[in-house]
GROMACS .gro file of C-alpha atoms in nm:
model
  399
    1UNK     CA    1  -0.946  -4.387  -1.715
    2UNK     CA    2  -0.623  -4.373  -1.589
    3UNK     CA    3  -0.436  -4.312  -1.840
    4UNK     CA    4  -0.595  -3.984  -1.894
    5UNK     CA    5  -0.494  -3.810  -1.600
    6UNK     CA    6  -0.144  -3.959  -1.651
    7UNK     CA    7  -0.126  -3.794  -1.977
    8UNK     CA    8  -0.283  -3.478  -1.853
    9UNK     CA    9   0.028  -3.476  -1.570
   10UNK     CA   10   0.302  -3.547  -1.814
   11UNK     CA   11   0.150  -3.229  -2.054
   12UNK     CA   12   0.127  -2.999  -1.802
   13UNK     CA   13   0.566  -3.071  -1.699
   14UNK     CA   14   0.582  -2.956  -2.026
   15UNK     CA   15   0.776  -2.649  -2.106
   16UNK     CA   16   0.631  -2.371  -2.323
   17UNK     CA   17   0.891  -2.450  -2.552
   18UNK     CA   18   0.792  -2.787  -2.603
   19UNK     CA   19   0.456  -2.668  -2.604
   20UNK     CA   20   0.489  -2.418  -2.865
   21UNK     CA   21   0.671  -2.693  -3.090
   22UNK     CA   22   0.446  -2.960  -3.076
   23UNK     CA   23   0.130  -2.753  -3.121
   24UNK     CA   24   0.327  -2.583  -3.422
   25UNK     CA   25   0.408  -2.970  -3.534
   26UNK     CA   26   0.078  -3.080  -3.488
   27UNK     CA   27  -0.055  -2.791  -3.731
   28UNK     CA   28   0.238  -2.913  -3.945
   29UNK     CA   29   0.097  -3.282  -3.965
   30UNK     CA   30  -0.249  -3.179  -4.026
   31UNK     CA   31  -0.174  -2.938  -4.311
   32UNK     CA   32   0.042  -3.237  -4.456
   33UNK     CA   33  -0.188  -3.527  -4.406
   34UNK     CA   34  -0.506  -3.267  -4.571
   35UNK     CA   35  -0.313  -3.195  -4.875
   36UNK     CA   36  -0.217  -3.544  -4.940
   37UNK     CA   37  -0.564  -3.735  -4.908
   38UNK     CA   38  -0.679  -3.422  -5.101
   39UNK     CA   39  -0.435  -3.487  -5.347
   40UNK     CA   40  -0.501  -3.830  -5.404
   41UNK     CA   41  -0.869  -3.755  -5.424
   42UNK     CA   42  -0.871  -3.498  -5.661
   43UNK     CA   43  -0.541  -3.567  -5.887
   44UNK     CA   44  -0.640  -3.899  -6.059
   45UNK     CA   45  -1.011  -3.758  -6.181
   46UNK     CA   46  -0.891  -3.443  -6.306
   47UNK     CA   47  -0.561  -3.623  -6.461
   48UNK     CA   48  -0.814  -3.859  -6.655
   49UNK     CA   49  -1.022  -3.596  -6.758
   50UNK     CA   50  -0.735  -3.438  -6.930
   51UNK     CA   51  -0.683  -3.742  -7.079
   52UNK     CA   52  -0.991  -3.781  -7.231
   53UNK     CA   53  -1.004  -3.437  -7.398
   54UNK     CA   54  -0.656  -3.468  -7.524
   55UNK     CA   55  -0.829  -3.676  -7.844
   56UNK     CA   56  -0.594  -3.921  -7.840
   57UNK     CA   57  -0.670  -4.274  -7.928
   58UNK     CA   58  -0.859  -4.498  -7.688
   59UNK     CA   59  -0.583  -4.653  -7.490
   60UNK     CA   60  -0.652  -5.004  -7.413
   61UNK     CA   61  -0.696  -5.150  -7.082
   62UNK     CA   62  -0.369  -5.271  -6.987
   63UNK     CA   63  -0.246  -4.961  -7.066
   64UNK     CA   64  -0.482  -4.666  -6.919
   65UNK     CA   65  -0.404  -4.913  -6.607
   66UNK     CA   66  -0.023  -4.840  -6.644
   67UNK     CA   67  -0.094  -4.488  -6.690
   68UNK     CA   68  -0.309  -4.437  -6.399
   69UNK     CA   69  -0.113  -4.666  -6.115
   70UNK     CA   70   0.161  -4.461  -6.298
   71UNK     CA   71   0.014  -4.143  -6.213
   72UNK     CA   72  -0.092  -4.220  -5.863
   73UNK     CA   73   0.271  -4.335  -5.786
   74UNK     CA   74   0.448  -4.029  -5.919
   75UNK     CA   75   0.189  -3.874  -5.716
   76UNK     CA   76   0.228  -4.024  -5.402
   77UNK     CA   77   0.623  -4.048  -5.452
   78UNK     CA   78   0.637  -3.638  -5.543
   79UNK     CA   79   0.390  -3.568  -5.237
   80UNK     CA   80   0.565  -3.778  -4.971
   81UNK     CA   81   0.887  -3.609  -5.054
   82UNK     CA   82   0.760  -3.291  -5.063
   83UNK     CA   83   0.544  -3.367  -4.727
   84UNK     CA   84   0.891  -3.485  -4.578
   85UNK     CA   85   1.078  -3.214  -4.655
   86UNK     CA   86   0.825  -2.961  -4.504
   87UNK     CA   87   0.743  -3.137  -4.237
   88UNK     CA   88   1.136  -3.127  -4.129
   89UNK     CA   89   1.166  -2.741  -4.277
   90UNK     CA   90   0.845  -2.645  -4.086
   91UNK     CA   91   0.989  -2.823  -3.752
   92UNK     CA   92   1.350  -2.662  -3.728
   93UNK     CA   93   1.141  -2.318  -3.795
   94UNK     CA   94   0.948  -2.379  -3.528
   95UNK     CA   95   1.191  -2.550  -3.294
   96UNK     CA   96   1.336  -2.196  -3.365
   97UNK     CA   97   1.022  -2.008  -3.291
   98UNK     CA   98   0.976  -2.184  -2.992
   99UNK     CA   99   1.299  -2.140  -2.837
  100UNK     CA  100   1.286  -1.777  -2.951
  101UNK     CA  101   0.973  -1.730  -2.756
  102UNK     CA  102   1.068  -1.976  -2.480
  103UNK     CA  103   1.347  -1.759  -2.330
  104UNK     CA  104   1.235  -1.446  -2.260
  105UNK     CA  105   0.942  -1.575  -2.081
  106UNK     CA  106   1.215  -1.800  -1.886
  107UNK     CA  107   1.399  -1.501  -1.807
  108UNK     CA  108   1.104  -1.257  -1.693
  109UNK     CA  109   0.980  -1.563  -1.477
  110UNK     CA  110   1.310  -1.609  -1.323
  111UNK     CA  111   1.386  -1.250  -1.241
  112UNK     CA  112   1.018  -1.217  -1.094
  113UNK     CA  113   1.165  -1.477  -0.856
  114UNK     CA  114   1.463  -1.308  -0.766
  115UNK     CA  115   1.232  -0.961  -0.732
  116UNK     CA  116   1.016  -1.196  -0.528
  117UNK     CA  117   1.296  -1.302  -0.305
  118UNK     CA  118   1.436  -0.905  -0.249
  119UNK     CA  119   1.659  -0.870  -0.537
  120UNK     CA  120   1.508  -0.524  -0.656
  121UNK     CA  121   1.794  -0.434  -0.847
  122UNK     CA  122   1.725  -0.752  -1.079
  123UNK     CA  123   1.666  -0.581  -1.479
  124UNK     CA  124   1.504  -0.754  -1.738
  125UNK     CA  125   1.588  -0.640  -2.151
  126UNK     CA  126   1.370  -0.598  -2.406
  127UNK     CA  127   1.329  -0.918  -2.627
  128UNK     CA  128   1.217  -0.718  -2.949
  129UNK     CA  129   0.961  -0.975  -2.989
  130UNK     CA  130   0.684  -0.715  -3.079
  131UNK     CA  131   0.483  -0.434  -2.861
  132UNK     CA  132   0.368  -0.693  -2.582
  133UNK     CA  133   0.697  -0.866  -2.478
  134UNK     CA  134   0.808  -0.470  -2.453
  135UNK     CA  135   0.523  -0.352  -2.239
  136UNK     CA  136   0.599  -0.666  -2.026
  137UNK     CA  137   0.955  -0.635  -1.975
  138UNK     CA  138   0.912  -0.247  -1.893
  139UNK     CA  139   0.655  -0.345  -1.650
  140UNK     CA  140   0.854  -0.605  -1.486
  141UNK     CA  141   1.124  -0.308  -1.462
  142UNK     CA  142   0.885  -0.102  -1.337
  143UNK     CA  143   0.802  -0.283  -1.048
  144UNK     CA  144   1.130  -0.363  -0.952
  145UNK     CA  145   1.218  -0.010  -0.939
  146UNK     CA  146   0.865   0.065  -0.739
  147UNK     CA  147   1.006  -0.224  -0.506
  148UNK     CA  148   1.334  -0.105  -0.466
  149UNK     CA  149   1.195   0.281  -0.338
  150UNK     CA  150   0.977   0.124  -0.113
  151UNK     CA  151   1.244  -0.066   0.083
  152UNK     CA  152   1.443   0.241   0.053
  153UNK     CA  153   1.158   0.440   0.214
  154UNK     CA  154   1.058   0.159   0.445
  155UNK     CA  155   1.405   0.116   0.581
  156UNK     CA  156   1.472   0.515   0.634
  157UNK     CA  157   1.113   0.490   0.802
  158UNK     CA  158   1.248   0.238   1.077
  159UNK     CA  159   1.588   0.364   1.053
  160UNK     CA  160   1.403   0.732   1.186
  161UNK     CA  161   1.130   0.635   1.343
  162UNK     CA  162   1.410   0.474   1.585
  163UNK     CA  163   1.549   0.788   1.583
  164UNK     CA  164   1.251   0.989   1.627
  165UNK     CA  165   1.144   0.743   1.931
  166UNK     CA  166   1.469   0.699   2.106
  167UNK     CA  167   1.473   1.088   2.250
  168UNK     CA  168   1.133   1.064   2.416
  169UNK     CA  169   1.161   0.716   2.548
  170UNK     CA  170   1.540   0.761   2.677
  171UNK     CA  171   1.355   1.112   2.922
  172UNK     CA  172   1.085   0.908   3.047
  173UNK     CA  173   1.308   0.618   3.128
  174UNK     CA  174   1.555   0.859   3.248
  175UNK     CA  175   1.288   1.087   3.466
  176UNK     CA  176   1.173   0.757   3.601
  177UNK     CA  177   1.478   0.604   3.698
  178UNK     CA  178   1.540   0.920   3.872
  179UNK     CA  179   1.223   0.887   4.070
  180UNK     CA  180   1.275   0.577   4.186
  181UNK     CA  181   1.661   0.639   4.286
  182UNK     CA  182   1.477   0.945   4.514
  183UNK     CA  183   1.667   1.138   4.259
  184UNK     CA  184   1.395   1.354   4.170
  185UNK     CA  185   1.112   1.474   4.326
  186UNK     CA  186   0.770   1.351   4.262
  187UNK     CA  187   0.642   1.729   4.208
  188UNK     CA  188   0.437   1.964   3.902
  189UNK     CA  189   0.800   1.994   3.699
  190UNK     CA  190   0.837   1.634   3.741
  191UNK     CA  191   0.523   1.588   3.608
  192UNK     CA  192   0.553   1.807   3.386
  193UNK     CA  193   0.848   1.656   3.192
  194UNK     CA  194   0.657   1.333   3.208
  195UNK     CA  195   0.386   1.456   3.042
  196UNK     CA  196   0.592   1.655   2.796
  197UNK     CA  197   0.753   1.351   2.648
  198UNK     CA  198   0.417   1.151   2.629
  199UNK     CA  199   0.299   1.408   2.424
  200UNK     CA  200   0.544   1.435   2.216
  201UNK     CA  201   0.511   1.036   2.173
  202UNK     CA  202   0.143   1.086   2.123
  203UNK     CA  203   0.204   1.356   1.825
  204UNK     CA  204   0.447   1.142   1.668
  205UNK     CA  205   0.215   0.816   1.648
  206UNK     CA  206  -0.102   1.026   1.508
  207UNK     CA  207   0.121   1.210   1.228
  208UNK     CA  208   0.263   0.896   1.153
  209UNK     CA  209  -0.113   0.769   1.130
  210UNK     CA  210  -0.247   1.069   0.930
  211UNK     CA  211   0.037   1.069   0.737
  212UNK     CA  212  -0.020   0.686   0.603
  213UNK     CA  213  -0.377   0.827   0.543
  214UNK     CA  214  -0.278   1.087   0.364
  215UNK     CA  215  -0.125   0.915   0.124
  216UNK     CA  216  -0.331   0.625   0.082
  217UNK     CA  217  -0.591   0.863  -0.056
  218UNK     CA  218  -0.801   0.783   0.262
  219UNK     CA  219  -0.890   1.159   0.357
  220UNK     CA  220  -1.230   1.241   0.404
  221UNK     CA  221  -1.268   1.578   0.201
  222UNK     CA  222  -1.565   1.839   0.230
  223UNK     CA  223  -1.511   2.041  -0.055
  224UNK     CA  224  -1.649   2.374  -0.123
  225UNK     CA  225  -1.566   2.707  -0.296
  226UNK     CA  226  -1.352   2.915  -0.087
  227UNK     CA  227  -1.125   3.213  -0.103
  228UNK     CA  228  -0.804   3.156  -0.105
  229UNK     CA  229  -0.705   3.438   0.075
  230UNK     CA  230  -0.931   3.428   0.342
  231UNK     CA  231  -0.775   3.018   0.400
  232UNK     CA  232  -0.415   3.172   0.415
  233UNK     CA  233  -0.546   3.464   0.648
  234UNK     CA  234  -0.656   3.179   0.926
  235UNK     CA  235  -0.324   2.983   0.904
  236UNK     CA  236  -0.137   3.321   0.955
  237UNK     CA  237  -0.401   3.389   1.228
  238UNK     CA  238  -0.363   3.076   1.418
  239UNK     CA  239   0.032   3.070   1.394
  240UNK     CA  240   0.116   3.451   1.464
  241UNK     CA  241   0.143   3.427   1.849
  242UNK     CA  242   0.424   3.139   1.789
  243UNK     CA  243   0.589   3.388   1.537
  244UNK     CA  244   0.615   3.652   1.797
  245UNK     CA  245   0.745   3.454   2.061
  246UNK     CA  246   1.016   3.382   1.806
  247UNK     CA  247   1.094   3.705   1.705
  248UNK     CA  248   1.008   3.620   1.344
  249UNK     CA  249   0.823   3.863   1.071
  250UNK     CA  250   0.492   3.736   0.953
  251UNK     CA  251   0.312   3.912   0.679
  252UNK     CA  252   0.027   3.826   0.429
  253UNK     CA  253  -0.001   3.976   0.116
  254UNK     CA  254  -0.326   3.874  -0.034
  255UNK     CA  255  -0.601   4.073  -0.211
  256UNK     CA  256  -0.944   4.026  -0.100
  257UNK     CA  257  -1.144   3.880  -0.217
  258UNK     CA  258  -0.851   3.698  -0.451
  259UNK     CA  259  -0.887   3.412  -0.635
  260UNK     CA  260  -1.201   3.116  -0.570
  261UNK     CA  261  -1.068   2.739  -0.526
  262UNK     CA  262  -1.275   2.440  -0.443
  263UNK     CA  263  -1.133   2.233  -0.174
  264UNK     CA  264  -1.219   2.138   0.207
  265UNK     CA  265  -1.075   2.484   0.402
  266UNK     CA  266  -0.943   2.327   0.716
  267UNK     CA  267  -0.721   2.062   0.522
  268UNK     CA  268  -0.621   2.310   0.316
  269UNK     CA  269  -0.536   2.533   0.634
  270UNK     CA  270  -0.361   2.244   0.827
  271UNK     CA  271  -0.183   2.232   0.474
  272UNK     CA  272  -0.073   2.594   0.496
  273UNK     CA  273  -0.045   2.590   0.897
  274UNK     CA  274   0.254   2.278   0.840
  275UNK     CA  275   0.401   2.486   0.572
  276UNK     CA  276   0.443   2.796   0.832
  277UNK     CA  277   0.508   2.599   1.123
  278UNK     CA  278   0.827   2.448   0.861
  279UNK     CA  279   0.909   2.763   0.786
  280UNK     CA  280   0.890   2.888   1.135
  281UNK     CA  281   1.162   2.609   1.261
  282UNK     CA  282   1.363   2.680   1.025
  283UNK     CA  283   1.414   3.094   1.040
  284UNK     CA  284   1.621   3.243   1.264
  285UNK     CA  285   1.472   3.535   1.533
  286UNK     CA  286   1.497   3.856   1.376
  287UNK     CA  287   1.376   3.707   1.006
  288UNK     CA  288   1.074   3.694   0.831
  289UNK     CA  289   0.845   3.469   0.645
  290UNK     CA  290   0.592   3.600   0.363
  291UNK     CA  291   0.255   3.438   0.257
  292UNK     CA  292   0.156   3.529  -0.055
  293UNK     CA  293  -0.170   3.475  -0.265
  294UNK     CA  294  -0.194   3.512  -0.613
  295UNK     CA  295  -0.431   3.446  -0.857
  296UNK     CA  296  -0.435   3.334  -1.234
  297UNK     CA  297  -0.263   3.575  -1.477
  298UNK     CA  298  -0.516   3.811  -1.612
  299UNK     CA  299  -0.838   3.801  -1.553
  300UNK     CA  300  -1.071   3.476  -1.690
  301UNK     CA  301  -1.217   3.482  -2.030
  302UNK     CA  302  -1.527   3.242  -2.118
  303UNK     CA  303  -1.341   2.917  -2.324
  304UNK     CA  304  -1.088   2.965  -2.117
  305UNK     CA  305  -0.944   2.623  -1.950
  306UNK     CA  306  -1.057   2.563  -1.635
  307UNK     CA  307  -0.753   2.401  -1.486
  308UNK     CA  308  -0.547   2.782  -1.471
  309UNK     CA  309  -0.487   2.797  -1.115
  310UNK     CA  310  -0.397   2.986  -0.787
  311UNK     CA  311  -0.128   3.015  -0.648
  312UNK     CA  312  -0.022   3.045  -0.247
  313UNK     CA  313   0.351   3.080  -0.171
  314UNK     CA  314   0.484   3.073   0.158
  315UNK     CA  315   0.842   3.228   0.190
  316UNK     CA  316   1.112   3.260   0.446
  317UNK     CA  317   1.473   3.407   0.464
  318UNK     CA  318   1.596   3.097   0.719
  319UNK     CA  319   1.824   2.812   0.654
  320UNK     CA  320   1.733   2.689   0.302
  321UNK     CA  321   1.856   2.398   0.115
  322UNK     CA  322   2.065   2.274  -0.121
  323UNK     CA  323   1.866   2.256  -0.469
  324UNK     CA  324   1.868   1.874  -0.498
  325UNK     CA  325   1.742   1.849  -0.174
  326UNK     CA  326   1.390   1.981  -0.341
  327UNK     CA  327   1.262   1.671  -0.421
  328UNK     CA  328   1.324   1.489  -0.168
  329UNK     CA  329   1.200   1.753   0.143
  330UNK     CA  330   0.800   1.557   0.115
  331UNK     CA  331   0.959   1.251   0.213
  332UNK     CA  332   0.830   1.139   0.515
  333UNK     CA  333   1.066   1.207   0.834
  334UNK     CA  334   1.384   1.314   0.541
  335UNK     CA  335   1.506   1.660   0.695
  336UNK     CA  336   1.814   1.864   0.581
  337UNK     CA  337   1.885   1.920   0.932
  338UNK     CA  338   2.316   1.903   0.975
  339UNK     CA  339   2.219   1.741   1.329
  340UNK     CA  340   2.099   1.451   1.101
  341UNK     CA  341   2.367   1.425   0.886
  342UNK     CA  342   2.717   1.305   0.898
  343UNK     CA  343   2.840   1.673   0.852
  344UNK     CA  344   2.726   1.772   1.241
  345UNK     CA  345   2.788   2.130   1.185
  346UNK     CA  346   2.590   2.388   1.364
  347UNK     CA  347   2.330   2.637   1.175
  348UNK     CA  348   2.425   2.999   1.295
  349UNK     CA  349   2.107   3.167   1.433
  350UNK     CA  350   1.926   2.820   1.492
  351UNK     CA  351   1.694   2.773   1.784
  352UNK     CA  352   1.823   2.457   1.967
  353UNK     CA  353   1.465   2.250   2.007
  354UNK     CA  354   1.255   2.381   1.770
  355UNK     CA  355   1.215   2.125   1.550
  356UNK     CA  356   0.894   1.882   1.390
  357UNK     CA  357   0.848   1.479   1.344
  358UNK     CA  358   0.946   1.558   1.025
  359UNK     CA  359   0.584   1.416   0.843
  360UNK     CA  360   0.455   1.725   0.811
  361UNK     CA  361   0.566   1.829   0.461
  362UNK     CA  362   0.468   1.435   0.387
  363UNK     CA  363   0.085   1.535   0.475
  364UNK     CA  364   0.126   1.851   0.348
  365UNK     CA  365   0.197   1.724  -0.031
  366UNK     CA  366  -0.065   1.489   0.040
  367UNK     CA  367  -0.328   1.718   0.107
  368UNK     CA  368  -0.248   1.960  -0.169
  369UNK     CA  369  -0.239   1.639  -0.418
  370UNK     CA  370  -0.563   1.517  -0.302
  371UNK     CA  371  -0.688   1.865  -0.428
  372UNK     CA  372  -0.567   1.803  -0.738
  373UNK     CA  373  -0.294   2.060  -0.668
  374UNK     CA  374   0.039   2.046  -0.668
  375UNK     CA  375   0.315   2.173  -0.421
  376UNK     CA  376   0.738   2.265  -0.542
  377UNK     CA  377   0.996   2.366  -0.309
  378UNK     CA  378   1.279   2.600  -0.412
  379UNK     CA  379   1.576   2.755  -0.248
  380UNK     CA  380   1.884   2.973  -0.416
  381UNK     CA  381   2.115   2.743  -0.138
  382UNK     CA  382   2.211   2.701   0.194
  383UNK     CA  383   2.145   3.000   0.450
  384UNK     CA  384   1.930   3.175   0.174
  385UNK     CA  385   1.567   3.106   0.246
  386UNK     CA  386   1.334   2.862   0.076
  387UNK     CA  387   1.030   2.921  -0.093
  388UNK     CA  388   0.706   2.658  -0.113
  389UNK     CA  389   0.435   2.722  -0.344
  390UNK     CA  390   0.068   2.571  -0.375
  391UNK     CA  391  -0.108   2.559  -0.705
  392UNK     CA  392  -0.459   2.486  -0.672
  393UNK     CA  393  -0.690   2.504  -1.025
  394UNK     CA  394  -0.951   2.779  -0.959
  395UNK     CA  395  -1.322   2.745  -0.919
  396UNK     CA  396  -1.475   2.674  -1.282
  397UNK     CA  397  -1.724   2.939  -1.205
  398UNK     CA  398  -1.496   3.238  -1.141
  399UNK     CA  399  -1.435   3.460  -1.425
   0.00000   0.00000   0.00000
């Protein structure tokens, strides 16, 4: 019994090369040993029965017993010759095969491991060993890449989230330390600044939490036909006062009823509301910001597809961007603000403060994406406004 599980270790350190080879041998063997008992089974009968019909003259015993031992050892000799020579043929091929197979799995299992241990730049190429060594490699690839963006992201994330956490504490600890030094009164603007900076502490942690909600697909949606225009009428509602204290234009041009979408209206306004609020931060007093509605082009036929959609585009003339920033503005916390970046220089015209967590253009995408929508930014440059517009498909119904 023991020898069993002895052999069953000693096949399992086997490599898949080795593997691949001696099941390929064994087939080998088996094929050889069938058509040489076969042989020997079937060649003497039908080589007498040939005999027989070939009229000649009865042959007398000595001599049809030459002929047949004959026979069977020109046999044997012809078919163990042959059987050696394929069995060695048949081996190198598949000592080939096996080795050709062998190494690509070697070398997708080895750069797993280095993926595994944090080398996401690790590339595996294509063996050309058919469809499903492709598809493998490329996924391997894949995932590295995936891998890679994701300790990109994570690492910005702590990198800003220091950042972002570092103001707030450094006040309270400051306002406290003043306290206690008898620095500072104990009074309402005291307070005050206290509870200013715990807010702001307590805004940051839930966007950070609705953000990672957002875009785990994790948002509890109550969706029902709506009019787009009367969604982008309460976000302008609910945000004017803040526009007027900043001396900034804010018009809506929408036609009522305009187009019908299917979503849940307050996400979609808290979508819209982050999109002002951005745009808000980000134009200078005396500009303006324009939130327009559109619907599809032309009106709906019946046949038509029902994934034409609306369209609601919130524009300002503020700071802009740089084009290839586009893609990168619904990344959580990224910000084209020159106080972030190593070029420091000052925006004329900007308010000194007014500035976000920088998630809300992350929850923002999410929102719109969890409506099947889809949300592009686009600016001409710096200093020349930016434009973000919502695409939503329109409710099936409306035509």
């Amino acid at each position: 019994m023991t020898g069993r599980p002895a052999l069953a270790v000693r096949w399992a350190r086997l490599g898949l090369g080795t593997r691949l080879f001696a099941a390929m041998a064994l087939v080998v063997c088996a094929g050889a040993g069938t058509l040489l008992v076969v042989a020997l089974l079937v060649a003497p009968p039908v080589f007498g029965t040939h005999l027989r019909r070939s009229r000649m003259p009865d042959l007398t015993a000595a001599v049809q017993s030459h002929v047949d031992r004959a026979f069977t050892q020109a046999t044997l000799i012809s078919l163990a010759a042959g059987v050696v020579v394929a069995v060695l043929a048949a081996g190198m091929v598949t000592w080939l095969v096996a080795r050709r197979l062998a190494a690509p799995v070697a070398e997708l299992a080895a750069a797993t491991t280095r993926i595994a241990d944090g080398n996401y730049d690790t590339g595996v190429t294509d063996p050309r060993l058919g469809p499903e060594f492709t598809a493998l490699t490329a996924a391997v690839n894949r995932l590295a890449g995936k891998l890679a963006t994701s300790e990109q992201t994570r690492r910005r994330l702590l990198a800003d989230l220091g950042h972002e956490l570092r103001t707030p504490i450094a006040a309270l600890e400051a306002t406290v330390e003043a306290i206690t030094d008898g620095v500072l009164p104990v009074d309402t603007e005291t307070v005050d600044t206290l509870g200013e900076q715990a807010s702001r502490l307590r805004r940051l942690v839930v966007d950070l939490e609705s953000v990672s909600r957002a875009e785990e697909r994790q948002l509890a949606l109550h969706l029902r036909p709506v009019h787009l225009a009367a969604v982008a009428r309460r976000a302008v509602t609910a945000l004017r006062p803040g526009y007027q204290a900043d001396d900034i234009d804010l018009l809506l041009r929408a036609d009522d009823p305009g187009p019908t979408v299917v979503v849940d209206e307050d996400r979609l306004v808290e979508a819209l509301m982050n999109l002002l609020d951005n745009a808000r931060r980000h134009t200078p007093a005396g500009g303006t910001v324009t939130v327009t509605v559109t619907g599809p082009a032309g009106a709906r036929q019946p046949g038509d597809h029902p994934q034409t959609v609306a369209r609601v585009a919130v524009a300002d003339t503020g700071e802009g961007f740089a084009p290839e920033h586009a893609a990168l503005l619904f990344d959580r916390f990224y910000r084209t603000d020159p106080a972030r970046s190593t070029a420091g220089a000052a925006v004329p015209g900007r308010i000194p403060g007014r500035h976000g967590s920088g998630i809300g253009l992350t929850i923002t995408r999410a929102i719109v994406e969890a409506h099947r929508g889809a949300i592009v930014a686009e600016s001409p440059g710096p200093g020349r406004g930016a434009t973000f517009t919502v695409t939503l498909p329109v409710c099936e119904s409306e035509g």
